[in-house]
GROMACS .gro file of C-alpha atoms in nm:
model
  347
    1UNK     CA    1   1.771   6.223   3.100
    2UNK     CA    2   1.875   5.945   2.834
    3UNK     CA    3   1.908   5.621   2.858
    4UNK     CA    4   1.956   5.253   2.727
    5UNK     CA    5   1.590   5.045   2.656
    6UNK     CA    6   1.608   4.724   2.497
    7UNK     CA    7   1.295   4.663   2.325
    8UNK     CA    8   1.346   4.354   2.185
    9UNK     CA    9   1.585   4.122   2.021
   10UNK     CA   10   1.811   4.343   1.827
   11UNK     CA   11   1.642   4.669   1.893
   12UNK     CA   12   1.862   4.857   2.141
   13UNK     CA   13   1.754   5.264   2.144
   14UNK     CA   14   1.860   5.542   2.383
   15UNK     CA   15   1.575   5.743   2.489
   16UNK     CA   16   1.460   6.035   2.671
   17UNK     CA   17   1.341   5.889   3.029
   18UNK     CA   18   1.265   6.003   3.361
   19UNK     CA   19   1.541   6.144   3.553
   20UNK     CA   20   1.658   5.931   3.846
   21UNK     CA   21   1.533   6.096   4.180
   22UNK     CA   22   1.641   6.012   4.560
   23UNK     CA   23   1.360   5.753   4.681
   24UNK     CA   24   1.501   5.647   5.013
   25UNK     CA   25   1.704   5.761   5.263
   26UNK     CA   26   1.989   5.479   5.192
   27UNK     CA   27   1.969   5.628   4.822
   28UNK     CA   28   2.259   5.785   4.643
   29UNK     CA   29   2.212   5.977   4.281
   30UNK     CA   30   2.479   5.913   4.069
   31UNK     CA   31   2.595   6.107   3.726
   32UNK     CA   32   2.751   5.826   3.496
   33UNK     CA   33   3.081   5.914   3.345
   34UNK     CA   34   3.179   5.567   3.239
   35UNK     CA   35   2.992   5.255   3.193
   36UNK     CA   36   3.002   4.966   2.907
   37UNK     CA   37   2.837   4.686   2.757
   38UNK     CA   38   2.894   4.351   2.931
   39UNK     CA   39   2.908   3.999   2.754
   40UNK     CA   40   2.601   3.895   2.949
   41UNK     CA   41   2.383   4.196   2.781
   42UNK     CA   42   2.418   3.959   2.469
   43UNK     CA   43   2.214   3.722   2.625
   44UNK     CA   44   1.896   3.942   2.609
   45UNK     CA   45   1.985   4.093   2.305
   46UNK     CA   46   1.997   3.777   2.073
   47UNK     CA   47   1.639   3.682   2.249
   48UNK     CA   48   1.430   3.912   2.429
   49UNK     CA   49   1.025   3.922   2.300
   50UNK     CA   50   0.924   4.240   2.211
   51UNK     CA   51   0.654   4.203   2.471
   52UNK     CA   52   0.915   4.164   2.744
   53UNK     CA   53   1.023   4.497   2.688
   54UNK     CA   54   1.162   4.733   2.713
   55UNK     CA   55   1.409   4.700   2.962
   56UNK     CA   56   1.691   4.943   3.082
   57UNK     CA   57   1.990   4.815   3.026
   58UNK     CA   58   2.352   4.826   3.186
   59UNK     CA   59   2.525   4.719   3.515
   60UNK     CA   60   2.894   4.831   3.520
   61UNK     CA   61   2.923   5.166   3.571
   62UNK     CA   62   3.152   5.469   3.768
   63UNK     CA   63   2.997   5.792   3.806
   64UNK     CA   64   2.988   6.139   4.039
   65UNK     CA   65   2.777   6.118   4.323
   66UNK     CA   66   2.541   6.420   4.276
   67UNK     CA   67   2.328   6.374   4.573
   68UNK     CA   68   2.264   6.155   4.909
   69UNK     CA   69   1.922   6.042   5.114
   70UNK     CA   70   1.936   6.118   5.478
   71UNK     CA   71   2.101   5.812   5.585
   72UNK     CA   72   2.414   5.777   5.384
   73UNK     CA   73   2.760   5.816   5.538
   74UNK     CA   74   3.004   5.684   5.297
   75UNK     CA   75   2.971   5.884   5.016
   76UNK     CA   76   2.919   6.246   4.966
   77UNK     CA   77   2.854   6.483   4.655
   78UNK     CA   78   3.111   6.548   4.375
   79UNK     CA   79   3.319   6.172   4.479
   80UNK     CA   80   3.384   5.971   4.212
   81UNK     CA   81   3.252   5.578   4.274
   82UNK     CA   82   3.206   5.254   4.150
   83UNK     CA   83   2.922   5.011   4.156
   84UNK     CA   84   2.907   4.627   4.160
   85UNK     CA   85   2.661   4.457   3.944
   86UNK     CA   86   2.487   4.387   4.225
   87UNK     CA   87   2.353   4.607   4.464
   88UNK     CA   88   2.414   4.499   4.889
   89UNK     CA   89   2.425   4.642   5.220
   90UNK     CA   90   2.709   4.518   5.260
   91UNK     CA   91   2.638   4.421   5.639
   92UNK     CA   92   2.438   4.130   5.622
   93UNK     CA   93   2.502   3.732   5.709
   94UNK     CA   94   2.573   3.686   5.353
   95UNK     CA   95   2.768   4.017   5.299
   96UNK     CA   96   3.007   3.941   5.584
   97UNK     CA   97   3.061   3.571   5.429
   98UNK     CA   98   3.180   3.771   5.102
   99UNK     CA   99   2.862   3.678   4.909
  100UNK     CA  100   2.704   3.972   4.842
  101UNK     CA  101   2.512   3.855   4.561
  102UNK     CA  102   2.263   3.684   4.803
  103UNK     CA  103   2.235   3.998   5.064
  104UNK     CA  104   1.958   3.968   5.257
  105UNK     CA  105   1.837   4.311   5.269
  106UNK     CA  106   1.500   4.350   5.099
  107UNK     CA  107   1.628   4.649   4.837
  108UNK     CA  108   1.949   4.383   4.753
  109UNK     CA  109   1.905   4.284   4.375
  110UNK     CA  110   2.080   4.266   4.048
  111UNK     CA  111   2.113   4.628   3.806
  112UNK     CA  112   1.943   4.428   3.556
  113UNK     CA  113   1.673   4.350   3.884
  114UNK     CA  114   1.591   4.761   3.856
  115UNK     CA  115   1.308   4.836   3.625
  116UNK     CA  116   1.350   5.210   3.650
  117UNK     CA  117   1.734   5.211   3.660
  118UNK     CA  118   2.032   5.114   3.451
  119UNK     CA  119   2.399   5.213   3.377
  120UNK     CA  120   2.372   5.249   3.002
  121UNK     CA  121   2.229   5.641   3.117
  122UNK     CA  122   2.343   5.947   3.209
  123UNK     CA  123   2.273   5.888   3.603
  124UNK     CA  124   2.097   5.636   3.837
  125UNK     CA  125   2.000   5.578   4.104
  126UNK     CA  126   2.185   5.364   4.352
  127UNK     CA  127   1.951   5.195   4.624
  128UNK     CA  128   2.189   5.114   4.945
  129UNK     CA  129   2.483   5.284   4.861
  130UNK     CA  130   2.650   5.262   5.127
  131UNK     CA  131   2.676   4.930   5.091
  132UNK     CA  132   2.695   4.937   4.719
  133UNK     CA  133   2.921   5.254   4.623
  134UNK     CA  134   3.330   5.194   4.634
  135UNK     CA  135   3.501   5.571   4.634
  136UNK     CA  136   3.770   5.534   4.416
  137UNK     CA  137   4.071   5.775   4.486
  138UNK     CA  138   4.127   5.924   4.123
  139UNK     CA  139   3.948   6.163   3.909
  140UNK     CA  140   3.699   6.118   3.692
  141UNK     CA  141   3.918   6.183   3.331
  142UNK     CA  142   4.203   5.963   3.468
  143UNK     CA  143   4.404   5.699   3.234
  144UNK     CA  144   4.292   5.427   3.498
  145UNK     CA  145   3.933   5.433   3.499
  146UNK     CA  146   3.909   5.175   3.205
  147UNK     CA  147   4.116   4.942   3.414
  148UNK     CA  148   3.897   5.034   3.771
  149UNK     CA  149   3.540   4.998   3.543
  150UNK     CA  150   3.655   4.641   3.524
  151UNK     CA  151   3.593   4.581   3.936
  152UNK     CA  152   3.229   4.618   3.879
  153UNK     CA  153   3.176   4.299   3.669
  154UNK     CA  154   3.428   4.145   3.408
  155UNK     CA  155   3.752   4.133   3.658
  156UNK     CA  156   3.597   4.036   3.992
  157UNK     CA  157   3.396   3.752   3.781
  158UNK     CA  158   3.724   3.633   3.635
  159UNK     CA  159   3.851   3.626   3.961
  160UNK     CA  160   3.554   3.472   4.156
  161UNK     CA  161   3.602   3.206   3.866
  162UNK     CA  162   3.970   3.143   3.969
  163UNK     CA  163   3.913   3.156   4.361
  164UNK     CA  164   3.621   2.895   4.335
  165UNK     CA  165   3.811   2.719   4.151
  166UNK     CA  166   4.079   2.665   4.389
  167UNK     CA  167   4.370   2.810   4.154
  168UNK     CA  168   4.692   2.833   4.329
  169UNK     CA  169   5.081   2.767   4.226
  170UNK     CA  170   5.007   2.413   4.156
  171UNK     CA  171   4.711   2.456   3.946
  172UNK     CA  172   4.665   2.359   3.597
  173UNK     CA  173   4.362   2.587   3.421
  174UNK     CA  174   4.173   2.571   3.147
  175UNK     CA  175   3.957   2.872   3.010
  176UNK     CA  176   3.658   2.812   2.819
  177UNK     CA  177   3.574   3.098   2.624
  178UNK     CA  178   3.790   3.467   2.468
  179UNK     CA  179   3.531   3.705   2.589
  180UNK     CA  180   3.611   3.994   2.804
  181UNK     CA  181   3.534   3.767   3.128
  182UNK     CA  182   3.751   3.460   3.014
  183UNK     CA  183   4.041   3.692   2.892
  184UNK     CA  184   4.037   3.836   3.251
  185UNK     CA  185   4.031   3.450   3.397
  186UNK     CA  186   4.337   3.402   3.251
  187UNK     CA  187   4.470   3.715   3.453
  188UNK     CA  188   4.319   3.618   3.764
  189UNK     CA  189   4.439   3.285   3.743
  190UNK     CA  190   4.801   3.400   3.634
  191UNK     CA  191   4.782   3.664   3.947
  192UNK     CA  192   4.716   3.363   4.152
  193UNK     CA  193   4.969   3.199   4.022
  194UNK     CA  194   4.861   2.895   3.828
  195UNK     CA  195   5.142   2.684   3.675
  196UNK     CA  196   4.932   2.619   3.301
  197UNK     CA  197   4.689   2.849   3.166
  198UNK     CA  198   4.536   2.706   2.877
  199UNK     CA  199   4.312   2.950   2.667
  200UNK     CA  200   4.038   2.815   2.412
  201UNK     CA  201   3.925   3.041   2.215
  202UNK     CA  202   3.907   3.118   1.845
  203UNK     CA  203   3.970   3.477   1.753
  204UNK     CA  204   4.341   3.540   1.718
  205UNK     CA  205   4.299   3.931   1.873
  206UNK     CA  206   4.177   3.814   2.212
  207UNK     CA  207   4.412   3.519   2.231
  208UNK     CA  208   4.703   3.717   2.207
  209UNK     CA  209   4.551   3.945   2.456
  210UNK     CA  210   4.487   3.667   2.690
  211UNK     CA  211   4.876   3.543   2.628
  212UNK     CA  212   4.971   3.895   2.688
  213UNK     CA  213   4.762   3.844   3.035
  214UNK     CA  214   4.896   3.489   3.145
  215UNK     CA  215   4.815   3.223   2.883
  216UNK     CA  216   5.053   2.970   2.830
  217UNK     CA  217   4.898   2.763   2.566
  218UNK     CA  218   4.553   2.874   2.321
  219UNK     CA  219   4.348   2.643   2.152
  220UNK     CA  220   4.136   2.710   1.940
  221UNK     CA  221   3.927   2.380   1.838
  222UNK     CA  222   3.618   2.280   2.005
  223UNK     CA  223   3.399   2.016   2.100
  224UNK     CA  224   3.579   1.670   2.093
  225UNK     CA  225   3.895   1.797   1.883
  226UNK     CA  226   3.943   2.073   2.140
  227UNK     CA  227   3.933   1.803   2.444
  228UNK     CA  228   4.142   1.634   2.305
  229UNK     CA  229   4.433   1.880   2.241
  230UNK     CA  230   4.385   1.963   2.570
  231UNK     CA  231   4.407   1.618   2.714
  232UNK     CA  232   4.756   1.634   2.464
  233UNK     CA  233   4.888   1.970   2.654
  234UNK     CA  234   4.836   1.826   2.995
  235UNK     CA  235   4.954   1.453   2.991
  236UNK     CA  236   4.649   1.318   2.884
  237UNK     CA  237   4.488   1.398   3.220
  238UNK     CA  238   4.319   1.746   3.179
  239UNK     CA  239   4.362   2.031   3.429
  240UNK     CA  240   4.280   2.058   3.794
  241UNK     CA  241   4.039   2.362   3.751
  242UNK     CA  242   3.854   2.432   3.418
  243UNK     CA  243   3.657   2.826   3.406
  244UNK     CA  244   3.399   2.835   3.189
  245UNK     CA  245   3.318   3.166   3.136
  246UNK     CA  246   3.069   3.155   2.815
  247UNK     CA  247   2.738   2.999   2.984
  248UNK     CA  248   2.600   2.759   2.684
  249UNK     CA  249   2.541   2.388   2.742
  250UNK     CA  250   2.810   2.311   2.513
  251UNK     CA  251   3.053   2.517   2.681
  252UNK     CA  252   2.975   2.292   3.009
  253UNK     CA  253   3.017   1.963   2.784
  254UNK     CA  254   3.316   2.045   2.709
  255UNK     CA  255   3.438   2.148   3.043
  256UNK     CA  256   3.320   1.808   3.177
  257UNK     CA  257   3.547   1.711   2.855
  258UNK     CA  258   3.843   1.845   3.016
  259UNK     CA  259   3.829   1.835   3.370
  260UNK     CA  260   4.139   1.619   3.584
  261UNK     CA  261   3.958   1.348   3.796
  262UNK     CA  262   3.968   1.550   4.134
  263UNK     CA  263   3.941   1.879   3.944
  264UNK     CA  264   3.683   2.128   3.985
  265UNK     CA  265   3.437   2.275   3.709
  266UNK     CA  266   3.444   2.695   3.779
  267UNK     CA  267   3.095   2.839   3.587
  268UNK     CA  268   3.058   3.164   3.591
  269UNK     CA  269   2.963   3.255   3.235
  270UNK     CA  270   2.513   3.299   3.265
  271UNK     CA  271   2.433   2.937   3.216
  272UNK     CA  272   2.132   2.966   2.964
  273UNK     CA  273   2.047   2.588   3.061
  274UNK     CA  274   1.879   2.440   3.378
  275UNK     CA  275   1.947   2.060   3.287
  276UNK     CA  276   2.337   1.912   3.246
  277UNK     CA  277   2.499   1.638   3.297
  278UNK     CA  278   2.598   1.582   3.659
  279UNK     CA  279   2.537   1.211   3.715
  280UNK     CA  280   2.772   0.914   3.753
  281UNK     CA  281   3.003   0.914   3.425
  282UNK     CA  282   3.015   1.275   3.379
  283UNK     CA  283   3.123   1.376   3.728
  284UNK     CA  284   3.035   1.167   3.968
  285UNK     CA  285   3.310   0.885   3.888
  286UNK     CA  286   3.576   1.115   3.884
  287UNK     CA  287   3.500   1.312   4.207
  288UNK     CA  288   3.492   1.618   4.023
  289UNK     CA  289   3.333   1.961   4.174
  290UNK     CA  290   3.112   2.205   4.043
  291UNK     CA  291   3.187   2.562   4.141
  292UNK     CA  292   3.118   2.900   4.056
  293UNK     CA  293   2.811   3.133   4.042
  294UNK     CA  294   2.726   3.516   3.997
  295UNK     CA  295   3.029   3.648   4.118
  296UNK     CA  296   3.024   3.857   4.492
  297UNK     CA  297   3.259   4.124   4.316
  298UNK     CA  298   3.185   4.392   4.644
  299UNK     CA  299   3.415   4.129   4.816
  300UNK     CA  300   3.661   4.163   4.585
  301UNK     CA  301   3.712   4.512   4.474
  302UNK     CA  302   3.967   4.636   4.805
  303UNK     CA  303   4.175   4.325   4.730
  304UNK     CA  304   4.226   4.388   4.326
  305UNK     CA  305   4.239   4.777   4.322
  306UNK     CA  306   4.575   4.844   4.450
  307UNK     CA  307   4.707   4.606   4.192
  308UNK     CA  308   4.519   4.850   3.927
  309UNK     CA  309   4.668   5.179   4.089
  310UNK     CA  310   5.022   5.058   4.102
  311UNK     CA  311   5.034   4.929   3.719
  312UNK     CA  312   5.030   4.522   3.836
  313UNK     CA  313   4.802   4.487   3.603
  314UNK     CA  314   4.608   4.624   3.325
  315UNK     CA  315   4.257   4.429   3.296
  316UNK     CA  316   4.137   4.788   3.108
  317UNK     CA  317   4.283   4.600   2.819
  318UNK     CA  318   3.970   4.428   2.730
  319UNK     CA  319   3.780   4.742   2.662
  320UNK     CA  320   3.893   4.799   2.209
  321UNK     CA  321   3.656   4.987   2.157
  322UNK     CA  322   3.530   5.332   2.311
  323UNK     CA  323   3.185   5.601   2.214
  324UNK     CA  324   2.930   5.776   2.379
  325UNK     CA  325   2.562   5.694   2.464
  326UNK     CA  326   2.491   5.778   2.143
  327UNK     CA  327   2.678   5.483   1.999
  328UNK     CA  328   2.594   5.212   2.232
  329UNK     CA  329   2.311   5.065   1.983
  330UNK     CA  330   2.598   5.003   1.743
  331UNK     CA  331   2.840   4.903   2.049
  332UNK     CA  332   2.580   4.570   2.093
  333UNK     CA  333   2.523   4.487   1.738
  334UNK     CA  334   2.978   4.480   1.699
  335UNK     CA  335   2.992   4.257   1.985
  336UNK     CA  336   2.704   4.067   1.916
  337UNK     CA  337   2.907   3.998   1.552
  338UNK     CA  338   3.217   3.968   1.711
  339UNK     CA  339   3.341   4.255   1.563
  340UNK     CA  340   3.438   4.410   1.915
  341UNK     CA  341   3.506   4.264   2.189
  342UNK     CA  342   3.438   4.485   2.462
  343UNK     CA  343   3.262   4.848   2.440
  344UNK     CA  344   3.358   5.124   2.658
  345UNK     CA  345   3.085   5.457   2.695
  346UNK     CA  346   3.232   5.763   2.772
  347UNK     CA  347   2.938   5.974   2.922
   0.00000   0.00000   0.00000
């Protein structure tokens, strides 16, 4: 079968590779008929050694279940499914807490955890799938799966942003960051209800997109100039919740930047940092919270789908560009330049 290897920074090829076989009974094999390329793949992309690789590649993905281990119950041949990013019995301490990103079971991990395996393919294996697999009641060449392919990754961690953050009806928000993950913040965060939305980002496309999704207000400055127009918007106080949802140091500066005393930082953009500023004058003083994390997006997926089926909203919208396997080498290098802004692959 084919696949997605990164081999290195910049080097993305789709290759001939074994085909994905049953391994355990809790198994599923899956036939991919849609998948993408995430934000976070950029990461790797812009800096992976040669020597690290190669490495398969993709995490978000819906697909036919082709065939089942002994033990599986939930799914059965020819449904169409879903996957999280992250793989989870979806019976454990952690699972039943809705945080599914640290199940306990020994074969939980990340897609990106799965040397053999990826969603960048043309099938995969899925270890615990009942745990793991959502059946999703439409067919496979329906108008909706763009919008459903979000649940995976790029909704569920806009909305694990906006729930750790505490957004409600009196909530001021600020989103750090026009990617596919911030745009969908701003959704979440309108869904919930917030009162201001602020959006900073600088590409004109994906701002309008994120108005068109619940943004009140878009700026596009950063660093110091950017705090400060948002101080301007919002009394001079900053919002309650601020969601960053890019990952770099200075994207955390600058939420610390904006932040309300009281207010609560949301991260769930990859931080590529371990050190920060948490201390006394940066949050400390101001009794501000840090939130966020890998988003459990298992525990979110029943909630958000009916909203998808009945046309409540449209988070499908981030995807501008779509191809097959064959294009997904050029579907990283667009992003990468900006020149896309989410890729779709139609298997």
């Amino acid at each position: 079968m084919r696949a997605t290897l990164l081999h290195g920074a910049g080097d993305v090829r789709v290759e001939n590779v074994p085909d994905s076989v049953i391994k355990h009974p809790t198994d599923a094999l899956v036939r991919i008929t849609a998948s993408c390329v995430c934000g976070s793949d950029l990461w790797p992309y812009g800096s992976m050694k040669p020597e690290d690789g190669p490495a398969r590649m993709g995490h978000e993905f819906i697909g036919i279940v082709e065939d089942t281990g002994s033990e599986v119950t939930t799914v059965k041949r020819g449904d169409l499914v879903l996957a999280p990013f992250a793989i989870s019995d979806n019976t454990c301490a952690f699972c039943r807490a809705g945080l599914h990103t640290s199940c306990s079971h020994p074969h939980a991990n990340f897609w990106d955890g799965e040397a053999e395996e990826g969603g960048q393919a043309e099938a995969v294996r899925v270890p615990l799938a009942d745990g793991t697999l959502v059946k999703l009641p439409v067919a496979p060449d329906s108008a909706l799966v763009p919008s459903l392919l979000t649940l995976s990754d790029v909704l569920g961690t806009g909305h694990h942003a906006a729930v750790a953050g505490g957004v409600d009806e009196r909530t001021r928000v600020t989103v750090i960051g026009d990617g596919a993950v911030g745009l969908l913040a701003a959704l979440s965060a309108k869904r919930l209800g917030a009162e201001q939305i602020i959006l900073m980002g600088r590409h004109q496309a994906r701002t309008d997109l994120g108005r068109e999704f619940g943004a009140t207000d878009v700026v596009s400055a950063r660093g110091e100039e950017g705090i400060a127009q948002v101080r301007e918007l919002t009394g001079g106080h900053g919002t309650h919740v601020v969601l960053e949802c890019v990952g770099n140091i200075s994207a955390y500066e600058q939420a610390t930047g904006i932040v309300r005393p009281g207010g609560v930082i949301s991260r769930v953009g990859v931080p590529q940092y371990e050190e920060a500023p948490i201390g006394f004058g940066s949050l400390f003083r101001h009794n501000i919270r840090l939130a966020g994390g890998p988003a459990p997006v298992r525990a979110y997926i029943e909630e958000l789908m009916p909203d998808i089926l009945t046309g409540v909203i449209e988070p499908g919208k981030v995807f501008d560009v779509t191809t097959d396997l064959d294009g997904v080498p050029a579907g990283y290098r667009d992003m990468a330049d900006r020149k896309s802004l989410k890729v779709l692959v139609d298997n």
